[in-house]
Amino acid sequence: MSSKSRSKRKPDQFDFVDKGVNDSDSSESEESVYSGLEEEPDTSEEDQEQSSNQSDNDSSDNDDDEDITLDDKSGLELSTEQRKELSTASDDELNEINDQRYTGNVKSQNRKQQKQITVKTADRPDEYDYDSSDEEDIRNTVGNIPLEWYREYPHIGYDIEGNRLLKPEKGDQLDEFLNKMDNPNYWRTVTNKMTGQNVVLSKEDLGLIQNLQSSKHPDSMAENYQSSKHPDSMAENYQPWIDFFTHEKMIHPVTNHPQHKRSFIPSKWEKLKVGQMVHALKMGWMKPTKAKTEEEEEENFYMLWKEDEESEITRRYRAHLPAPKMPLPSHAESYNPPPEYLLTKEEEEKWQNMEPEERRMNFLPQKYPSLRLVPAYKRFINERFERCLDLYLCPRKPKIRMNINPEDLIPKLPKPRDLQPFPTAQAIVYRGHSDIVRTISVDPTGQWLVSGSDDGSVRFWEVSTGRCMKSITMETGSLGNMCIRSVAWNPHPDVSLVAIAMGQTVILVNPGLGDKMVTNNTDNVLHSFSPTEEESMGKKVYADWSSIDTSDKRFENGFRLLLQHPKEVSQVTWHGRGDYFASVMPKGDSMSVLIHQLSRRRSQNPFNKSKGMVQCVLFHPVRPFLFVATQRYVRVYNLLKQELSKKLMTNCKWVSSMAVHSGGDNIIIGSYDCRLSWFDLDVSTKPYQTLRHHKRAVRAVNYHRKYPLFASASDDGTVIVCHGMVYNDLLKNPLIVPVKILKGHAISHDLGVLDCVFHPSQPWVFSCGADTTIRLFT
Amino acid sequence: MADENTPHVQAKFFTKQSQYSIPDTPYSVPAAVGTSELSSLINQILKGSDDSVDAGIEFDFLLDGEFLRVPLDKHLENRGVSSEDIVEIEFVERQPAPKPEDSLLHDDWVSCLQGCKECILSGSYDNTVRIWTTTGAPLLTIPGHSAPVKCVKWLSGDGGPTCRFISGSHDQTILIWEWHREENSVECVHACRGHAGSVDCIAINEERDKFVSGSWDKMLKLWSAAAVAEGDQEEQLEAPTKKQKISKKVQTRVPVLTLSGHTEGISAAEWLSRSEVCTASWDHTLRLWDMEKATQTSQMQGTKVFLDMSYSLLNRQIVTASADRHLRLWDPRTTDGAIVKCTYTSHNGWVSSVSWSPVNQYLFISGSYDTVMKLWDTRSPKAPLYNMSGHEEKILAVDWSIPSLLLSGAADNHLKVFQYNDEKHGT
């Protein structure tokens, strides 16, 4: 055993018996601890001993230990086994002396064992036989690498000369099994990864492993080899614990001094102190502490949420924002920059002439032949100061990134399928007109449809079959322009009248369709009218009323009343009760809107001043309001109070049409700039929603009277039907979902669909267009 | 029959037509077989057993009450039937194709029509009612209404020197006419006044002594259809205080009963039994009325406007035509809710009118605004048996009162007659 290895040896290192050399070995690395595991000569008795009860085993070991301690002194009469154990466990200086003495004996026994092993493993001579080196990790110079890298090679590493160390031959599964059955030491045989040889663990090794497994100090055996007399206790690694200051009350004092006399005598100094205080109280120098009043107690406030308020310091630590880093110096800053970084004369001049703020670089790159020649940087203080100013004056704020999924921004709309019924397909085409059909209207029962066309005819259709029941062709004569600009069926079910706007006239026609009684009643009422002269006297006559005589040829066509207007009439619309109707003259300036009363046959001009070119007017369905749409705004007038109650900003360039919801709180506006705006009158004067589904000018908009539907007709030849649910709950916003684009009309003269009207009771929409047809979509 | 690689199905054939009965043995037929191959197979079998049977008969095949219209394997797949088991296939002789026979030209749109033995009655938008022979000869043109005629019905047309019929019109009146066949003269006997809207439908009960009319004014009215003398008496009994207006020998008749309930116009009415009437309306409902108690008994809710309805006495079912592309089959005997038993979809426009076959419980015809009349079998919901085209405009009315004639009237002023020879039921 070399002195070198001895000097390396430390008491806490593991010891192994080197089978071949029979030398206790020291190793420095953890790896080599296991690489040093060697077979140990062992008997079957030991095996039994080991497999028997742990405590028994330990106690037997203890006996041995005691023997050994004795033997160490005597140095005589050791049994071979005991000596062997000694040798395997010997680490202490004491044992070292004895080592040499009995190695011989042990060796001889190991030889016997060795023979058995060699038979088992291979024919190859064991490398340990000829190598006496105790540092076997030197043998395999493969280094500290994972040994599985050699798994597929026949060798396991290299020796110091670089020759391959071949793996010992391994038996197959059968050998393994036989070995398992026959070899009593099989359970404690492990393979040395470094050499590939089988090693039988010694008793001490097993003890170590057991210690490790039971979380004890691994080398307790070595440490307390002599000192510890109770290796079976957990405290074998430590000094025995004496519980001097126990929490248990002891009946006997720790010290046995008798109590001092002064502990029985009252203190003189305390008495003096108390006397002084009593005197001070008497003299009023000292005042007794006030008893706490209730108020004070009640005012014992505290911050309930104090924990939530971070102190300024912690907040600053937590939300620390590091100063932005200075840019790192580049090549230009170098004392010896590459020539391309150096400025030419012109550039330098230019740099000089620039304002300091405008300069791209705040220094001039300069070249020095050596670092030694670089002068002190003049601007250092300035730059530091500027940097500090920057940091101080520019507040830093954490950038909060908005993590919004773009899809979340899209409102969740119900599927159109769930919003049935709405018109989906073209059902009937009403053919007969020879020119652009500008305007249509449905009678309140939904049986008839009236249409006005540029060919100067008004046609009445049966809705269910598409049959033209009646056609009235207007006479040219004095009326000039023959275009029918607007038709409107009286909404009252007991009145059978249609208002037709053509040129400067508004004609009231009794179509004679539907209930005979209603038709006759209407005629009778119109006949029985007797003008009351007093009222009309002294008042300006805005429109000239004239009734058609029964003898007149036009009476047969249904003409009943003519209203001659001063200017061209673009629109007529009825009030819900059917007595009033309004006509619009866009060029009429201050007279652009006239309200006519049928029962008294008189006309009123509600506005003195022109507020712009009036596009269309509408009566509120339930309240005495009048909506007047000019080019940009919609004004809501209270007809009773005769005042402006609201002005809606349409946000569009030119309003074309307007429709009011049957509830009266929502209106939609179509405009020539392709938009449809929904207004909620209760909420705002700005559009609640603007729909831009049409590609060209919106010509007409309409609400359904019963179903939550509205439609818009456009010059792009389509009618778009939208679901527009208005809830009674004021807090709930209307639900607007476009549900269907209805195509069918052809575009001619750059005009598409000019009007659209809903059927009063069914979810059907009629549309008329420049292709001279009227279409019903259901 | 075919090479062995193709999948085969075990099929057993049976028929209810005794002249075609074949032995009850299963045959292995290729799975992808169609109707024509099966038909030739049956023909072969028939030929083998009995030489007298004329080969080349076209058959139709029924699986679980539905016609085979696609190859057999597809059909089984669609129906979720295993092709491993023996498939029982009923075969019936194919319905013969209707042949266009005649086209009767009117002056205006034909809005309504009904056939009766040798005569056809048609109402037109030129306010007239016309009588034609089934061979296409015009017999009479009757002006009388002041507005387009919406419905015509034969009151008594079988034999006898005088026939009676009823017509309803947009002018809100119903006229009862008497036609003297020999003299070929007609006279209006009664004018039934009371409706406040166009009269859209008339239905006469089986005893032919009463009829109901439905109108756009949402009312259903019951009238007496009795002859003149009886009518007079009845009216005097019923309304002794009310004096009858007699003008131009036309007696005005008032309704026996007026029933309200519909919220829109009534488009069709049918008698289901002695006292029960079913009406279809634009308010999306079918309502059943008891005429004796004068109450509404039940209601079936649809989703679309009903344009027409027909009731078959043979199978006691109702087929309706709606303002969409579908025909729907209803059973009025089920009282709980609206149960559409089947939907027949093939038309491309509103189905304006529908009529059951008077003799075959499975067949009905429908006319649509897509100008096509279709012959349907209730067992073939996906496809009609035959399409009958010829009209150039919307079909407004169809009728199958004469078992051998299918009639259709359209907005192209034509009334088309199709010959239909249902040999099975025809004789």
Coordinates of N, CA, C and O in Angstrom, one line a residue, chain A residues 510-576:
Chain A
N510 N -110.1 56.8 -55.2 CA -110.8 55.7 -54.5 C -110.7 54.5 -55.5 O -111.3 54.4 -56.5
P511 N -109.9 53.5 -55.1 CA -109.6 52.4 -56.1 C -110.8 51.5 -56.3 O -110.8 50.8 -57.3
G512 N -111.8 51.5 -55.4 CA -112.9 50.6 -55.6 C -112.6 49.2 -55.4 O -113.4 48.3 -55.9
L513 N -111.6 48.9 -54.8 CA -111.2 47.5 -54.5 C -111.6 47.2 -53.1 O -111.8 48.1 -52.3
G514 N -111.6 45.9 -52.8 CA -111.8 45.6 -51.4 C -113.3 45.7 -51.1 O -114.2 45.5 -51.9
D515 N -113.6 45.9 -49.8 CA -115.0 45.9 -49.3 C -115.8 47.0 -50.0 O -115.5 48.1 -50.0
K516 N -116.9 46.5 -50.6 CA -117.8 47.5 -51.3 C -118.3 48.6 -50.4 O -118.4 49.7 -50.7
M517 N -118.6 48.1 -49.1 CA -119.2 49.1 -48.2 C -118.2 50.2 -47.9 O -118.6 51.4 -47.8
V518 N -117.0 49.8 -47.7 CA -115.9 50.8 -47.4 C -115.8 51.8 -48.5 O -115.7 53.0 -48.4
T519 N -115.8 51.2 -49.7 CA -115.7 52.0 -50.9 C -116.8 53.1 -51.0 O -116.6 54.3 -51.2
N520 N -118.0 52.5 -50.8 CA -119.2 53.4 -50.9 C -119.2 54.5 -49.8 O -119.5 55.6 -50.0
N521 N -118.8 54.0 -48.6 CA -118.8 54.9 -47.5 C -117.8 56.1 -47.7 O -118.1 57.2 -47.5
T522 N -116.7 55.7 -48.3 CA -115.7 56.7 -48.6 C -116.2 57.8 -49.5 O -116.1 59.0 -49.3
D523 N -116.9 57.2 -50.6 CA -117.4 58.1 -51.6 C -118.5 59.0 -50.9 O -118.5 60.2 -51.2
N524 N -119.3 58.4 -50.1 CA -120.4 59.2 -49.5 C -119.8 60.3 -48.6 O -120.3 61.4 -48.6
V525 N -118.8 60.0 -47.8 CA -118.2 60.9 -46.9 C -117.6 62.1 -47.7 O -117.8 63.3 -47.4
L526 N -117.0 61.8 -48.8 CA -116.4 62.8 -49.6 C -117.5 63.7 -50.3 O -117.3 64.9 -50.4
H527 N -118.5 63.1 -50.6 CA -119.6 63.8 -51.2 C -120.3 64.8 -50.3 O -120.7 65.9 -50.6
S528 N -120.5 64.3 -49.1 CA -121.3 65.0 -48.1 C -120.5 66.2 -47.6 O -121.1 66.9 -46.7
F529 N -119.3 66.4 -48.0 CA -118.5 67.5 -47.5 C -119.1 68.9 -47.9 O -119.5 69.1 -49.1
S530 N -119.3 69.8 -47.0 CA -119.8 71.1 -47.3 C -118.8 72.1 -46.7 O -118.5 72.1 -45.5
P531 N -118.1 72.9 -47.6 CA -117.1 73.8 -47.1 C -117.6 74.8 -46.1 O -118.7 75.4 -46.4
T532 N -116.9 75.1 -45.1 CA -117.3 76.2 -44.2 C -116.5 77.4 -44.5 O -115.3 77.4 -44.3
E533 N -117.2 78.3 -45.1 CA -116.5 79.5 -45.7 C -115.7 80.3 -44.6 O -114.7 80.8 -44.9
E534 N -116.3 80.3 -43.4 CA -115.7 81.2 -42.4 C -114.2 80.9 -42.2 O -113.4 81.7 -42.0
E535 N -114.0 79.6 -42.1 CA -112.6 79.2 -41.7 C -111.6 79.5 -42.8 O -110.5 80.0 -42.5
S536 N -112.0 79.3 -44.0 CA -111.0 79.5 -45.1 C -110.8 81.0 -45.3 O -109.8 81.4 -45.9
M537 N -111.7 81.8 -44.8 CA -111.6 83.3 -45.1 C -110.4 83.8 -44.4 O -110.1 83.5 -43.2
G538 N -109.7 84.7 -45.1 CA -108.6 85.4 -44.5 C -107.3 84.6 -44.3 O -106.3 85.1 -43.8
K539 N -107.4 83.4 -44.7 CA -106.2 82.5 -44.5 C -105.6 82.3 -45.9 O -106.3 82.2 -46.9
K540 N -104.3 82.2 -45.8 CA -103.6 81.9 -47.1 C -103.9 80.5 -47.5 O -103.9 79.6 -46.7
V541 N -104.2 80.4 -48.8 CA -104.5 79.0 -49.3 C -103.2 78.5 -49.9 O -102.6 79.1 -50.8
Y542 N -102.8 77.4 -49.3 CA -101.5 76.8 -49.7 C -101.7 75.8 -50.9 O -100.9 75.8 -51.8
A543 N -102.8 75.1 -50.8 CA -103.1 74.1 -51.9 C -104.5 74.3 -52.3 O -105.4 74.5 -51.5
D544 N -104.7 74.1 -53.6 CA -106.0 74.3 -54.2 C -106.8 73.0 -54.2 O -106.4 72.0 -54.9
W545 N -107.8 72.8 -53.4 CA -108.6 71.6 -53.3 C -109.7 71.7 -54.4 O -110.4 72.6 -54.5
S546 N -109.8 70.6 -55.1 CA -111.0 70.6 -56.0 C -111.5 69.1 -56.1 O -110.7 68.2 -56.2
S547 N -112.8 69.0 -56.0 CA -113.3 67.6 -56.0 C -113.8 67.4 -57.5 O -114.2 68.3 -58.2
I548 N -113.7 66.1 -57.8 CA -114.1 65.7 -59.1 C -115.6 65.4 -59.1 O -116.1 64.7 -58.2
D549 N -116.2 65.9 -60.1 CA -117.7 65.7 -60.2 C -118.0 64.3 -60.6 O -117.2 63.7 -61.3
T550 N -119.1 63.8 -60.2 CA -119.5 62.5 -60.6 C -119.7 62.4 -62.1 O -119.5 61.3 -62.7
S551 N -120.0 63.5 -62.7 CA -120.2 63.4 -64.2 C -118.9 63.4 -64.9 O -118.8 63.0 -66.1
D552 N -117.8 63.7 -64.2 CA -116.5 63.8 -64.9 C -116.1 62.4 -65.3 O -116.4 61.4 -64.6
K553 N -115.4 62.4 -66.4 CA -114.9 61.1 -66.9 C -113.9 60.5 -65.9 O -113.8 59.3 -65.7
R554 N -113.2 61.4 -65.2 CA -112.1 60.9 -64.3 C -112.7 60.2 -63.1 O -112.1 59.4 -62.4
F555 N -114.0 60.6 -62.8 CA -114.6 60.0 -61.6 C -114.7 58.5 -61.8 O -114.6 57.7 -60.8
E556 N -115.0 58.0 -63.0 CA -115.1 56.6 -63.2 C -113.8 55.9 -62.9 O -113.8 54.8 -62.4
N557 N -112.7 56.6 -63.1 CA -111.4 56.0 -62.8 C -111.1 56.0 -61.3 O -110.1 55.4 -60.9
G558 N -111.9 56.6 -60.6 CA -111.8 56.6 -59.1 C -111.3 58.0 -58.6 O -111.1 58.1 -57.4
F559 N -111.0 58.9 -59.5 CA -110.5 60.2 -59.0 C -111.6 60.9 -58.1 O -112.7 60.9 -58.4
R560 N -111.2 61.3 -57.0 CA -112.1 62.0 -56.1 C -111.7 63.4 -55.8 O -112.5 64.3 -55.8
L561 N -110.5 63.6 -55.5 CA -110.0 65.0 -55.1 C -108.7 65.3 -55.8 O -107.9 64.4 -56.0
L562 N -108.6 66.6 -56.1 CA -107.3 67.0 -56.7 C -106.8 68.2 -55.8 O -107.5 69.0 -55.3
L563 N -105.5 68.1 -55.5 CA -104.9 69.2 -54.7 C -103.8 69.8 -55.6 O -102.8 69.1 -55.8
Q564 N -104.0 71.0 -56.0 CA -103.0 71.6 -56.8 C -102.0 72.3 -55.9 O -102.3 73.1 -55.1
H565 N -100.7 71.9 -56.1 CA -99.7 72.5 -55.3 C -98.9 73.5 -56.1 O -98.9 73.5 -57.4
P566 N -98.3 74.5 -55.5 CA -97.5 75.5 -56.2 C -96.2 74.9 -56.9 O -95.7 75.4 -57.8
K567 N -95.7 73.9 -56.3 CA -94.4 73.3 -56.8 C -94.6 71.8 -56.9 O -95.6 71.2 -56.5
E568 N -93.6 71.2 -57.5 CA -93.7 69.8 -57.7 C -93.7 69.0 -56.4 O -92.8 69.2 -55.5
V569 N -94.5 68.0 -56.3 CA -94.7 67.3 -55.1 C -93.8 66.0 -55.2 O -94.0 65.3 -56.3
S570 N -93.0 65.7 -54.3 CA -92.2 64.5 -54.4 C -92.7 63.4 -53.5 O -92.4 62.2 -53.7
Q571 N -93.4 63.7 -52.5 CA -93.8 62.6 -51.6 C -95.2 63.0 -50.9 O -95.4 64.1 -50.6
V572 N -96.0 61.9 -50.8 CA -97.2 62.1 -49.9 C -97.1 61.0 -48.8 O -96.6 59.9 -49.1
T573 N -97.6 61.3 -47.7 CA -97.6 60.3 -46.6 C -98.8 60.6 -45.7 O -99.2 61.7 -45.5
W574 N -99.4 59.5 -45.3 CA -100.6 59.6 -44.5 C -100.2 59.5 -43.0 O -99.3 58.9 -42.6
H575 N -101.1 60.2 -42.2 CA -101.0 60.0 -40.8 C -101.7 58.7 -40.5 O -102.5 58.2 -41.2
G576 N -101.3 58.1 -39.3 CA -101.9 56.7 -39.0 C -103.4 56.7 -39.0 O -103.9 55.6 -39.3

